[in-house]
Short mmCIF file of C-alpha atoms in Angstrom, two decimals:
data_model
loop_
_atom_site.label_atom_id
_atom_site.label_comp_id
_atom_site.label_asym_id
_atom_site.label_seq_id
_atom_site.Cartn_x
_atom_site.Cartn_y
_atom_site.Cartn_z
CA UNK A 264 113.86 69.67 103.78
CA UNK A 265 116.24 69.21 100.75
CA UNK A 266 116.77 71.00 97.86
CA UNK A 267 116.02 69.02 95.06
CA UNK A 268 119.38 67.41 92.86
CA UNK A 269 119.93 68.64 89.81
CA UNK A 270 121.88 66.55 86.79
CA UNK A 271 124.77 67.22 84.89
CA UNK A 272 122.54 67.04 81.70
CA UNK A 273 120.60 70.08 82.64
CA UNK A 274 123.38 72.44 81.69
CA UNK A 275 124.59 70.83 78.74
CA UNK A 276 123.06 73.76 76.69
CA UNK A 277 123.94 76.85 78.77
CA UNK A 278 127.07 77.73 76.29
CA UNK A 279 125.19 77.82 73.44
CA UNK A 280 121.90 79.85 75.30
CA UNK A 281 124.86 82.79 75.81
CA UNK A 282 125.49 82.90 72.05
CA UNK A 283 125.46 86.68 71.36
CA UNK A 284 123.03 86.14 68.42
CA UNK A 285 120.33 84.08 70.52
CA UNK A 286 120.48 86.07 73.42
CA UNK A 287 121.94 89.65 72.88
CA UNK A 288 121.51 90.55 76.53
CA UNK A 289 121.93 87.70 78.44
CA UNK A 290 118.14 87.35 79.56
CA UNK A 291 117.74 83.98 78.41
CA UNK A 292 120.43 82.63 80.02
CA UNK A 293 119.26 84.41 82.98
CA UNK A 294 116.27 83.46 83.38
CA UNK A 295 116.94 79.85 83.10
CA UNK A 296 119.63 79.88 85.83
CA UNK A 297 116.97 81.79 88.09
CA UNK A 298 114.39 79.16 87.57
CA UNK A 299 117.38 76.62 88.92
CA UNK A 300 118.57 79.22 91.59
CA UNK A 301 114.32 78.95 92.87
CA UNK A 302 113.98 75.32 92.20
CA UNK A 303 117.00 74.31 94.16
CA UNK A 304 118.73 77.76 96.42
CA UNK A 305 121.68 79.52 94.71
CA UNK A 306 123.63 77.94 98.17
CA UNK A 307 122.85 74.26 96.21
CA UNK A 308 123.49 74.50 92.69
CA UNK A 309 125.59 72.14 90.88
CA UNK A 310 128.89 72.87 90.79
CA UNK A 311 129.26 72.28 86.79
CA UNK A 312 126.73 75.01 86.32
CA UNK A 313 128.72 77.15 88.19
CA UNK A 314 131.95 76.67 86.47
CA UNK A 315 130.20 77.43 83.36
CA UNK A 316 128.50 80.42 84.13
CA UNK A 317 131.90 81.64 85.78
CA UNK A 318 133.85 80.68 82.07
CA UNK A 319 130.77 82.84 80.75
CA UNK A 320 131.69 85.80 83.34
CA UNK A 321 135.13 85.84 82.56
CA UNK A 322 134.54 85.74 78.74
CA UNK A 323 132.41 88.93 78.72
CA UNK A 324 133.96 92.40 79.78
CA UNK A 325 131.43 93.95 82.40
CA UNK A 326 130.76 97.33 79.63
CA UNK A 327 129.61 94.59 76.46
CA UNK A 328 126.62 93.19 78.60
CA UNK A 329 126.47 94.95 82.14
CA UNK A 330 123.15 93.40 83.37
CA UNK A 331 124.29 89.67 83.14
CA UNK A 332 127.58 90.72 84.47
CA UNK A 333 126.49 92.02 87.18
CA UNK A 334 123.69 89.23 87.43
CA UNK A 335 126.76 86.58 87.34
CA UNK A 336 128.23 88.25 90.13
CA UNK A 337 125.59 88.05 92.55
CA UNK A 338 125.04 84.18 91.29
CA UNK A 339 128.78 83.08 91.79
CA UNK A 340 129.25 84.71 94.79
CA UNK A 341 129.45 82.11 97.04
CA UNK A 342 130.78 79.76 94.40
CA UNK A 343 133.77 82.48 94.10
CA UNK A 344 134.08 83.38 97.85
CA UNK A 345 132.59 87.10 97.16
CA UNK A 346 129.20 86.57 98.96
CA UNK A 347 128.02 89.50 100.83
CA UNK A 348 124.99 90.76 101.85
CA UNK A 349 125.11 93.58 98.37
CA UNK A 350 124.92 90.25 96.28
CA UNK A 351 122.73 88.10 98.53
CA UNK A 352 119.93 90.87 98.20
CA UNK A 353 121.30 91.47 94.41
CA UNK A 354 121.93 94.65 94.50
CA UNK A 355 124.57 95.31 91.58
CA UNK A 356 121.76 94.18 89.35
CA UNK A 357 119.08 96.10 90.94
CA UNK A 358 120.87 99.47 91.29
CA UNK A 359 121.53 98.97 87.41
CA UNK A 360 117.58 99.64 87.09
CA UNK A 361 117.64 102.81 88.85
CA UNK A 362 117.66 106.03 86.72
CA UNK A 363 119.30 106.75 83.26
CA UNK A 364 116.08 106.91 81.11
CA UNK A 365 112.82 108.52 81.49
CA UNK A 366 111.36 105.19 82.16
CA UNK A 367 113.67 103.82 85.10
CA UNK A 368 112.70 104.00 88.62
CA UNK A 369 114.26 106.51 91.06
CA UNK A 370 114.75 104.56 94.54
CA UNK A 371 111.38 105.35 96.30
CA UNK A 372 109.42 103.96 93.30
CA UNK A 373 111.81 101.23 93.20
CA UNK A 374 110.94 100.35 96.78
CA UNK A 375 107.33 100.34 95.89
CA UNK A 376 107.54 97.95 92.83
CA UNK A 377 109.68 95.54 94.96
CA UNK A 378 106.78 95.16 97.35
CA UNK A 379 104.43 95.51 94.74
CA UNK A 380 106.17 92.11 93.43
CA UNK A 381 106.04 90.62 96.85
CA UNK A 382 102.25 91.01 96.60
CA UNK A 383 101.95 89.34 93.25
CA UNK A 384 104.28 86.30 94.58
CA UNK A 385 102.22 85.89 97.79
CA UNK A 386 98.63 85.64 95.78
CA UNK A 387 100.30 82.84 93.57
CA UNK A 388 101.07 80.80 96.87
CA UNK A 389 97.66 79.47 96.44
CA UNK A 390 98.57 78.03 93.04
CA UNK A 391 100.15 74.89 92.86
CA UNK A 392 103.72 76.63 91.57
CA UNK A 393 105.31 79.75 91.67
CA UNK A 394 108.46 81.17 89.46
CA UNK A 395 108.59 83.56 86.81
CA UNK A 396 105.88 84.65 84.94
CA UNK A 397 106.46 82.18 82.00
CA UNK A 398 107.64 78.93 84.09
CA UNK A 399 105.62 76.39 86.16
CA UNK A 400 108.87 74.57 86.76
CA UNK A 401 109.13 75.19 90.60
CA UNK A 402 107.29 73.67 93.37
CA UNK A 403 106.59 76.55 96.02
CA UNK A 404 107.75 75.09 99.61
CA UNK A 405 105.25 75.75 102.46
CA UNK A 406 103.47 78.99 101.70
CA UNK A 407 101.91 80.11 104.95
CA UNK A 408 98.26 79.89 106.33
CA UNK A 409 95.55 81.94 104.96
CA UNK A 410 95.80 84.12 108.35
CA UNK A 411 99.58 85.24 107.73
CA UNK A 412 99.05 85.36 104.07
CA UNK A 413 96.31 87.76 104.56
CA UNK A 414 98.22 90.36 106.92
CA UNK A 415 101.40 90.06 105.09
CA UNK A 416 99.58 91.25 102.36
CA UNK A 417 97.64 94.18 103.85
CA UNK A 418 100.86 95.29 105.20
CA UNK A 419 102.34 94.89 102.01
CA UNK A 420 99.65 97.26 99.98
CA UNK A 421 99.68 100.01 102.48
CA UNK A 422 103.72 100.43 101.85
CA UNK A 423 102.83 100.49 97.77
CA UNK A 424 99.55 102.56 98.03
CA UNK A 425 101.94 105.31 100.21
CA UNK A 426 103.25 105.95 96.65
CA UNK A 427 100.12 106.08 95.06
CA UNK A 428 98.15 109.25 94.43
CA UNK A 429 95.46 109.56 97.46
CA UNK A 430 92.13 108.47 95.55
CA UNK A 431 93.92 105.69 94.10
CA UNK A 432 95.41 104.44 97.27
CA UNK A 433 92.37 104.72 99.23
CA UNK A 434 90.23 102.92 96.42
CA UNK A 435 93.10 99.98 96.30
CA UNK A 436 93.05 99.52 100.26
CA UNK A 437 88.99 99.86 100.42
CA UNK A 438 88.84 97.01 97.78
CA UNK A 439 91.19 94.57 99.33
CA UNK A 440 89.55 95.49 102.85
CA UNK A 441 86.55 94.05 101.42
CA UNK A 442 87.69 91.99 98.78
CA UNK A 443 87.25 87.65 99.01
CA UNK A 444 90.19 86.03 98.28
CA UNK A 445 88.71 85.68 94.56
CA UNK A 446 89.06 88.71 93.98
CA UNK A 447 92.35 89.52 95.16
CA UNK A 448 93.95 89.02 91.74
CA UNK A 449 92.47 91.67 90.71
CA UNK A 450 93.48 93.84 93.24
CA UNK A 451 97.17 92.75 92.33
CA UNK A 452 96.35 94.02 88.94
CA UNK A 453 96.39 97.38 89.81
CA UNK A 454 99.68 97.52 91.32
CA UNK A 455 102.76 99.33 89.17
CA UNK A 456 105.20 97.12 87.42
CA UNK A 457 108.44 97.50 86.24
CA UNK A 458 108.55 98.95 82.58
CA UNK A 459 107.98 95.96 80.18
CA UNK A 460 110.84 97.00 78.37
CA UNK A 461 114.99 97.58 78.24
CA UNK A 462 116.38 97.12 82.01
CA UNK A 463 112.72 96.17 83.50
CA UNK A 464 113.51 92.99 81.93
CA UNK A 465 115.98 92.12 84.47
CA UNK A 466 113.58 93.07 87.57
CA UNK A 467 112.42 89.17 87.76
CA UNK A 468 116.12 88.07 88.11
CA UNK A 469 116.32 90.09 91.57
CA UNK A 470 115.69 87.31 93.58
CA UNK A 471 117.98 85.12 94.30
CA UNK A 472 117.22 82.88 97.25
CA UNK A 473 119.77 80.23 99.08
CA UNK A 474 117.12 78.02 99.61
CA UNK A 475 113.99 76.87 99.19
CA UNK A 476 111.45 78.30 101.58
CA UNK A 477 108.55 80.19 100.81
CA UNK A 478 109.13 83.20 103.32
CA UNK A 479 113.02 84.01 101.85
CA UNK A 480 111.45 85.70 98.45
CA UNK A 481 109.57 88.68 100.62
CA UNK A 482 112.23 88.28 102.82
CA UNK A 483 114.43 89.64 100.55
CA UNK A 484 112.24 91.86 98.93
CA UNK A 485 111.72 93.91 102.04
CA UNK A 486 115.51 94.13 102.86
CA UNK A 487 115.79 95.52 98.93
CA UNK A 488 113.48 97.65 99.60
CA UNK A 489 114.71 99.11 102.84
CA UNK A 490 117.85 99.47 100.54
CA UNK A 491 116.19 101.76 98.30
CA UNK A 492 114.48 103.93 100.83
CA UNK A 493 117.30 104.41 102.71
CA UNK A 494 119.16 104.91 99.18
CA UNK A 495 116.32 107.64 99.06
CA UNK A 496 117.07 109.18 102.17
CA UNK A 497 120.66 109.73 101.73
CA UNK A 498 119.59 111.55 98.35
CA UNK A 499 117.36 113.79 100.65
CA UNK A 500 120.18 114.22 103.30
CA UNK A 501 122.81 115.56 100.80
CA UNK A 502 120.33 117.88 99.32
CA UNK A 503 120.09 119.19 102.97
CA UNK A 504 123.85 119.83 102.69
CA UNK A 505 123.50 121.83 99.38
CA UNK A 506 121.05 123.63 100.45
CA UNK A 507 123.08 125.04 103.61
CA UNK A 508 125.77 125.19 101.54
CA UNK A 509 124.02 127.38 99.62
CA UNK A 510 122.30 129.80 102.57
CA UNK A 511 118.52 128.18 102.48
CA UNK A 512 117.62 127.05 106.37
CA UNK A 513 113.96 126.37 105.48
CA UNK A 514 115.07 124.52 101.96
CA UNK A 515 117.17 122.33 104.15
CA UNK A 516 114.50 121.90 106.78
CA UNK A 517 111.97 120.71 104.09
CA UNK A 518 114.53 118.26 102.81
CA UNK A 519 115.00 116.71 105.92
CA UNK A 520 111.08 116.53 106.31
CA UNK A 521 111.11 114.45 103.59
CA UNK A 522 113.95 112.40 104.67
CA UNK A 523 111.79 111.61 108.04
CA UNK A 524 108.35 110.90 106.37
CA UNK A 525 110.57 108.21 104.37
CA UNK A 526 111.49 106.47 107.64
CA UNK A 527 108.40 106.25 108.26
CA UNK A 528 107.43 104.22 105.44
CA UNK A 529 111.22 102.10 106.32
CA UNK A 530 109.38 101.46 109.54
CA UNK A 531 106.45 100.18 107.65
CA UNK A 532 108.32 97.56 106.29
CA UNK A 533 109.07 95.60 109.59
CA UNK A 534 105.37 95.43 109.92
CA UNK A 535 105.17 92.97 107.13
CA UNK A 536 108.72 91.22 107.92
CA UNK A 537 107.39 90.50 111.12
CA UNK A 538 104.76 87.86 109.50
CA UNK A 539 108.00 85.94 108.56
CA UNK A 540 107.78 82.70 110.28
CA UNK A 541 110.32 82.03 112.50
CA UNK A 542 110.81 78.17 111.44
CA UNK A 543 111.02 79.51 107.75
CA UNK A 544 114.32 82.21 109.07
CA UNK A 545 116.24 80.12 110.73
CA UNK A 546 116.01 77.80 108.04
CA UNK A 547 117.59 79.28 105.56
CA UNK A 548 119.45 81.79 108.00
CA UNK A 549 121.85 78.67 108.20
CA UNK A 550 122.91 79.59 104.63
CA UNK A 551 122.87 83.50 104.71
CA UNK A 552 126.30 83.49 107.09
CA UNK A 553 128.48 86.43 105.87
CA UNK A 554 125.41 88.22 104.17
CA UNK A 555 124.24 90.57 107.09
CA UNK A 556 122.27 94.46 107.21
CA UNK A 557 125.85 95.70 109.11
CA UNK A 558 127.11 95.71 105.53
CA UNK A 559 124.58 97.86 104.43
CA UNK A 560 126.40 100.51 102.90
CA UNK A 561 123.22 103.04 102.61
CA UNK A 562 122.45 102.96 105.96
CA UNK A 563 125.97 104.05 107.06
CA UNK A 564 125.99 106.66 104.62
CA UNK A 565 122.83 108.48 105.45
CA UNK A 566 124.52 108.15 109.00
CA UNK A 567 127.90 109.79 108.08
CA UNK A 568 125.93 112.24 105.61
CA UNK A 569 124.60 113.27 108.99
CA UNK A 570 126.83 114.16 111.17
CA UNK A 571 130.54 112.07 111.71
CA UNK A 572 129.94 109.24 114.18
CA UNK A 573 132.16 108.95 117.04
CA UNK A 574 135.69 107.91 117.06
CA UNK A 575 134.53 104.76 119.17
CA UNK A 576 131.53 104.11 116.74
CA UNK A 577 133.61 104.56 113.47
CA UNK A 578 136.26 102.02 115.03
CA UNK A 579 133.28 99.55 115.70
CA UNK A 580 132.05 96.80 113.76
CA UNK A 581 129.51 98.78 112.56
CA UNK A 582 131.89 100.24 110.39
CA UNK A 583 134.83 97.75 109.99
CA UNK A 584 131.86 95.77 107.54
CA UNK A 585 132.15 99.03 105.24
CA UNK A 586 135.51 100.35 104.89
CA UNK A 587 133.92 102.36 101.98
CA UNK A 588 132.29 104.01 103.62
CA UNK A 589 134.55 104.07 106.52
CA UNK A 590 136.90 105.46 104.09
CA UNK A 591 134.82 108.09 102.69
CA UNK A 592 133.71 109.25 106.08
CA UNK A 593 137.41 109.85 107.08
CA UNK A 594 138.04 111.62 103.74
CA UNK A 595 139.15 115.07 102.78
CA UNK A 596 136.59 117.20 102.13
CA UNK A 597 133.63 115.04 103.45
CA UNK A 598 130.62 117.12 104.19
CA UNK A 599 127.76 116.77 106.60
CA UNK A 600 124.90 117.99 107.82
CA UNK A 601 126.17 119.28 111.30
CA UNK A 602 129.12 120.70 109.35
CA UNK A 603 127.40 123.05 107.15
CA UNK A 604 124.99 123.79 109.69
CA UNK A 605 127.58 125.29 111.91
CA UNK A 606 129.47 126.70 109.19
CA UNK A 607 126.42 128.51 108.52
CA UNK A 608 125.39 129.37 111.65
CA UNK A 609 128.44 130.93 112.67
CA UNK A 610 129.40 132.85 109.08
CA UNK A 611 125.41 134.55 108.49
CA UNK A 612 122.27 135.51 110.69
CA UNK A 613 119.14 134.51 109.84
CA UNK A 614 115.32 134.97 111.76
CA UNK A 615 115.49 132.33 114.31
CA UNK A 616 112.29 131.34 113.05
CA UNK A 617 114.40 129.94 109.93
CA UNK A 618 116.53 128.35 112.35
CA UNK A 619 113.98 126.63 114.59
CA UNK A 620 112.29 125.76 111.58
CA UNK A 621 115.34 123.12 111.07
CA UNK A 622 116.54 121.99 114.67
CA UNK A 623 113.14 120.93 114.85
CA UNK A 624 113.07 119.15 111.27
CA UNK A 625 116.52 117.65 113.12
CA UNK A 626 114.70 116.71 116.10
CA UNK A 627 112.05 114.89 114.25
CA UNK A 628 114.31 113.18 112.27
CA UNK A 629 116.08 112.08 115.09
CA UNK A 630 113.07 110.80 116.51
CA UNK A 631 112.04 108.93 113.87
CA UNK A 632 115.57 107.07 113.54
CA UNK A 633 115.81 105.98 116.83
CA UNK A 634 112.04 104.69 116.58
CA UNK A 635 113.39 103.02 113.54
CA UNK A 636 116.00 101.58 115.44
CA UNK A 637 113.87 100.48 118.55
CA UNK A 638 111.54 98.27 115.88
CA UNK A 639 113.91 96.73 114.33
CA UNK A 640 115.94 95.41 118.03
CA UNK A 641 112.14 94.23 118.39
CA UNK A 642 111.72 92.33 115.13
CA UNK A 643 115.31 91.01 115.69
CA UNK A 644 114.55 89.79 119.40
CA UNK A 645 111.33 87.80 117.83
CA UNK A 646 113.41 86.09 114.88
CA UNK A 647 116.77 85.91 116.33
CA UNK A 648 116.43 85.24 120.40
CA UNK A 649 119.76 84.83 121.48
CA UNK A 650 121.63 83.59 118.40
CA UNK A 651 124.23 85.71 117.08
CA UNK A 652 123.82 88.22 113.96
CA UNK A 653 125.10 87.31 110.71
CA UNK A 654 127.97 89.78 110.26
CA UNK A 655 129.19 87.70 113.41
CA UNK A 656 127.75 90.60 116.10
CA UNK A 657 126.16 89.82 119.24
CA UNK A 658 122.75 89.76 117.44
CA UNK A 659 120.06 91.62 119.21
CA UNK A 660 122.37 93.24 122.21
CA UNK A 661 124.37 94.46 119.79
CA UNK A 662 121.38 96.33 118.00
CA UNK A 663 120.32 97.67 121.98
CA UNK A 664 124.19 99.32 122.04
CA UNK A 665 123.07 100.91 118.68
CA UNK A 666 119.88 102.77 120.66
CA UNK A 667 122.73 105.25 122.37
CA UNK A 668 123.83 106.22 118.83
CA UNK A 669 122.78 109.43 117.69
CA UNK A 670 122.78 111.47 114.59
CA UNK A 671 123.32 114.70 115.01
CA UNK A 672 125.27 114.55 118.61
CA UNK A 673 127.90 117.20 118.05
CA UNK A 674 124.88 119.46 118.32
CA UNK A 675 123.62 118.20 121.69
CA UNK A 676 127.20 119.17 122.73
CA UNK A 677 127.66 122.26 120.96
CA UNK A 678 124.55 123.07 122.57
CA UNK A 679 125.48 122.35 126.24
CA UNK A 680 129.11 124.16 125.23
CA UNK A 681 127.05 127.71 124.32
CA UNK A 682 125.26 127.08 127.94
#
């Protein structure tokens, strides 16, 4: 299947759409080059497009209009040799609607409108056309049977009703248990949106596919998503630090409760990637080379927020794909959760109770990572079979090495040291 041509007459009028008085904050622009992206894959778009919206990049310093700068940088990135997996899942853009007023999304809700949207996108794959909300201009490719439509999307609303308030969430599930397809519209109505105004805006431009496939929009929704939980996570984890910084065992141990029950709901999310078809992955997987989860740089930093990995593990791949973090694990000063822990420890007493009270939140935690881990080899095994991963690893033995990694492993050998 080929994406369809575009003309050099299409972007004729792109200059004067980025006029400052006609479009103040870049939307306009941006919305018409993410109809094109969806109508065509941002891997095929015309190369004079490209050159223009680059001239446009380079005209505008990133502080004057940060929302279509950082939106050009996840377009051009392959165009400009940058492409990565932070820009193939758009994440400069996105991370720009986190926080900063009263009305932006912390990462958890984040996580929940992103699948929220997935929802929305699946019911329209039953319409003739799907794009953004104003546009009929795309032609959806392939949406899947009425089966896999149906458990994608009951997947889908248990992760956002998690984040609803109980009555709610068990009213919204109920309905679409029972619900005919009619009526699922209406269950879609109910779902939380991005604010209609300021940043929420740029939530539609989020999605930036390489090709044309139905299955690569909640594709990439759910790998956003997992983004912001584990975004979320890392949040919790350093507030774990503070707090044993700061002489509060059970604090700490209810932060890292909350940093488990959140992979839980990561875990949740392989449930509805695993409806991805495997014809639709490896179809635009062909495209996605150099974009790959090893570069996720909130994974690795809940991981070094932890505990510090191993010398062998910090030398790996795993972390040669994020010298940032890299670096900022091997960094003066760095702080972790095993570090304050036994600072703690050994520098005040405190009931034991207190104390088993958090090797026990550790433990679960633990537990629920490596679960997290064991899934997703799974879900890797089903899509990938023996083809290598895209950050060039072995692909799913690679993610069976991983198993043997743990988080908090100094402690297992503290502990056998005291013994």
């Amino acid at each position: 299947m080929n994406p369809e041509p575009a003309g050099t007459e299409r972007w004729a009028t792109v200059g004067h759409m980025d006029g400052a008085d006609g479009d103040p904050d870049g939307t306009r622009l941006a919305r018409t080059v993410t109809r094109e992206v969806r109508r065509t894959g941002k891997h095929f778009l015309p190369r004079n497009l490209l050159l223009r919206l680059g001239e446009i990049h380079d005209h505008h310093a990133p502080d004057r209009r940060p929302h279509l700068q950082a939106f050009l940088d996840c377009v051009l990135d392959k165009h400009q040799g940058r492409y990565g997996n932070r820009t193939y899942l758009s994440l400069p853009l996105l991370e720009l609607l986190l926080g900063g007023t009263d009305d932006a999304p912390d990462p958890n809700r984040m996580a929940t409108l992103l699948i929220a949207d997935v929802i929305r996108f699946e019911i329209r794959a039953e319409e003739p056309a799907w794009v953004l909300p104003e546009s009929r201009e795309s032609v959806d490719r392939d949406p899947p049977d009425a089966v896999t439509l149906r458990k994608r999307l009951r997947h889908a609303l248990r992760f956002v009703a998690h984040d609803l308030p109980v009555p709610a969430a068990d009213d919204l599930i109920s309905r679409a248990a029972h619900a005919p397809w009619s009526r699922w519209a209406e269950v879609a109505e109910q779902l939380p949106r991005p604010t209609a105004t300021g940043a929420g805006h740029w939530f539609d431009m989020t999605v930036q596919p390489v090709y044309v496939l139905h299955d690569e929009y909640f594709f990439i929704r759910a790998l956003q998503a997992h983004e912001m939980i584990f975004t979320a996570i890392s949040a919790h984890v350093r507030e774990t630090i503070g707090a044993l910084r700061a002489g509060r065992p059970a604090a700490a141990a209810d932060h890292v409760d909350r940093a488990g029950d959140l992979f839980d709901r990561a875990s949740a999310l392989f449930r509805m990637v695993a409806t991805m078809r495997p014809g639709h992955f490896s179809a635009f997987r062909q495209f996605t080379g150099g974009a790959s989860a090893i570069q996720s740089d909130q994974y690795k930093r809940f991981e070094i927020l932890c505990g510090l990995p191993t010398a062998a593990r910090l030398e790996s791949e795993a972390f040669t794909h994020v010298p940032a973090v890299r670096a900022e694990a091997e960094g003066e000063g760095h702080d972790t959760v095993v570090r304050a822990y036994l600072d703690l420890r050994r520098s005040a007493r405190f009931d034991e109770v207190e104390w088993n009270r958090f090797r026990g939140a550790l433990g679960t935690l633990e537990e629920r990572h490596q679960r997290w881990k064991s899934t997703h080899r799974s879900l890797a095994a089903r899509m990938l079979g023996g083809a290598h991963g895209s950050g060039g690893t072995a692909g799913v033995p690679y993610l069976a090495e991983c198993l043997d990694n743990r988080l908090f492993w100094q402690l297992g050998e503290r502990r056998s040291a005291d013994e």
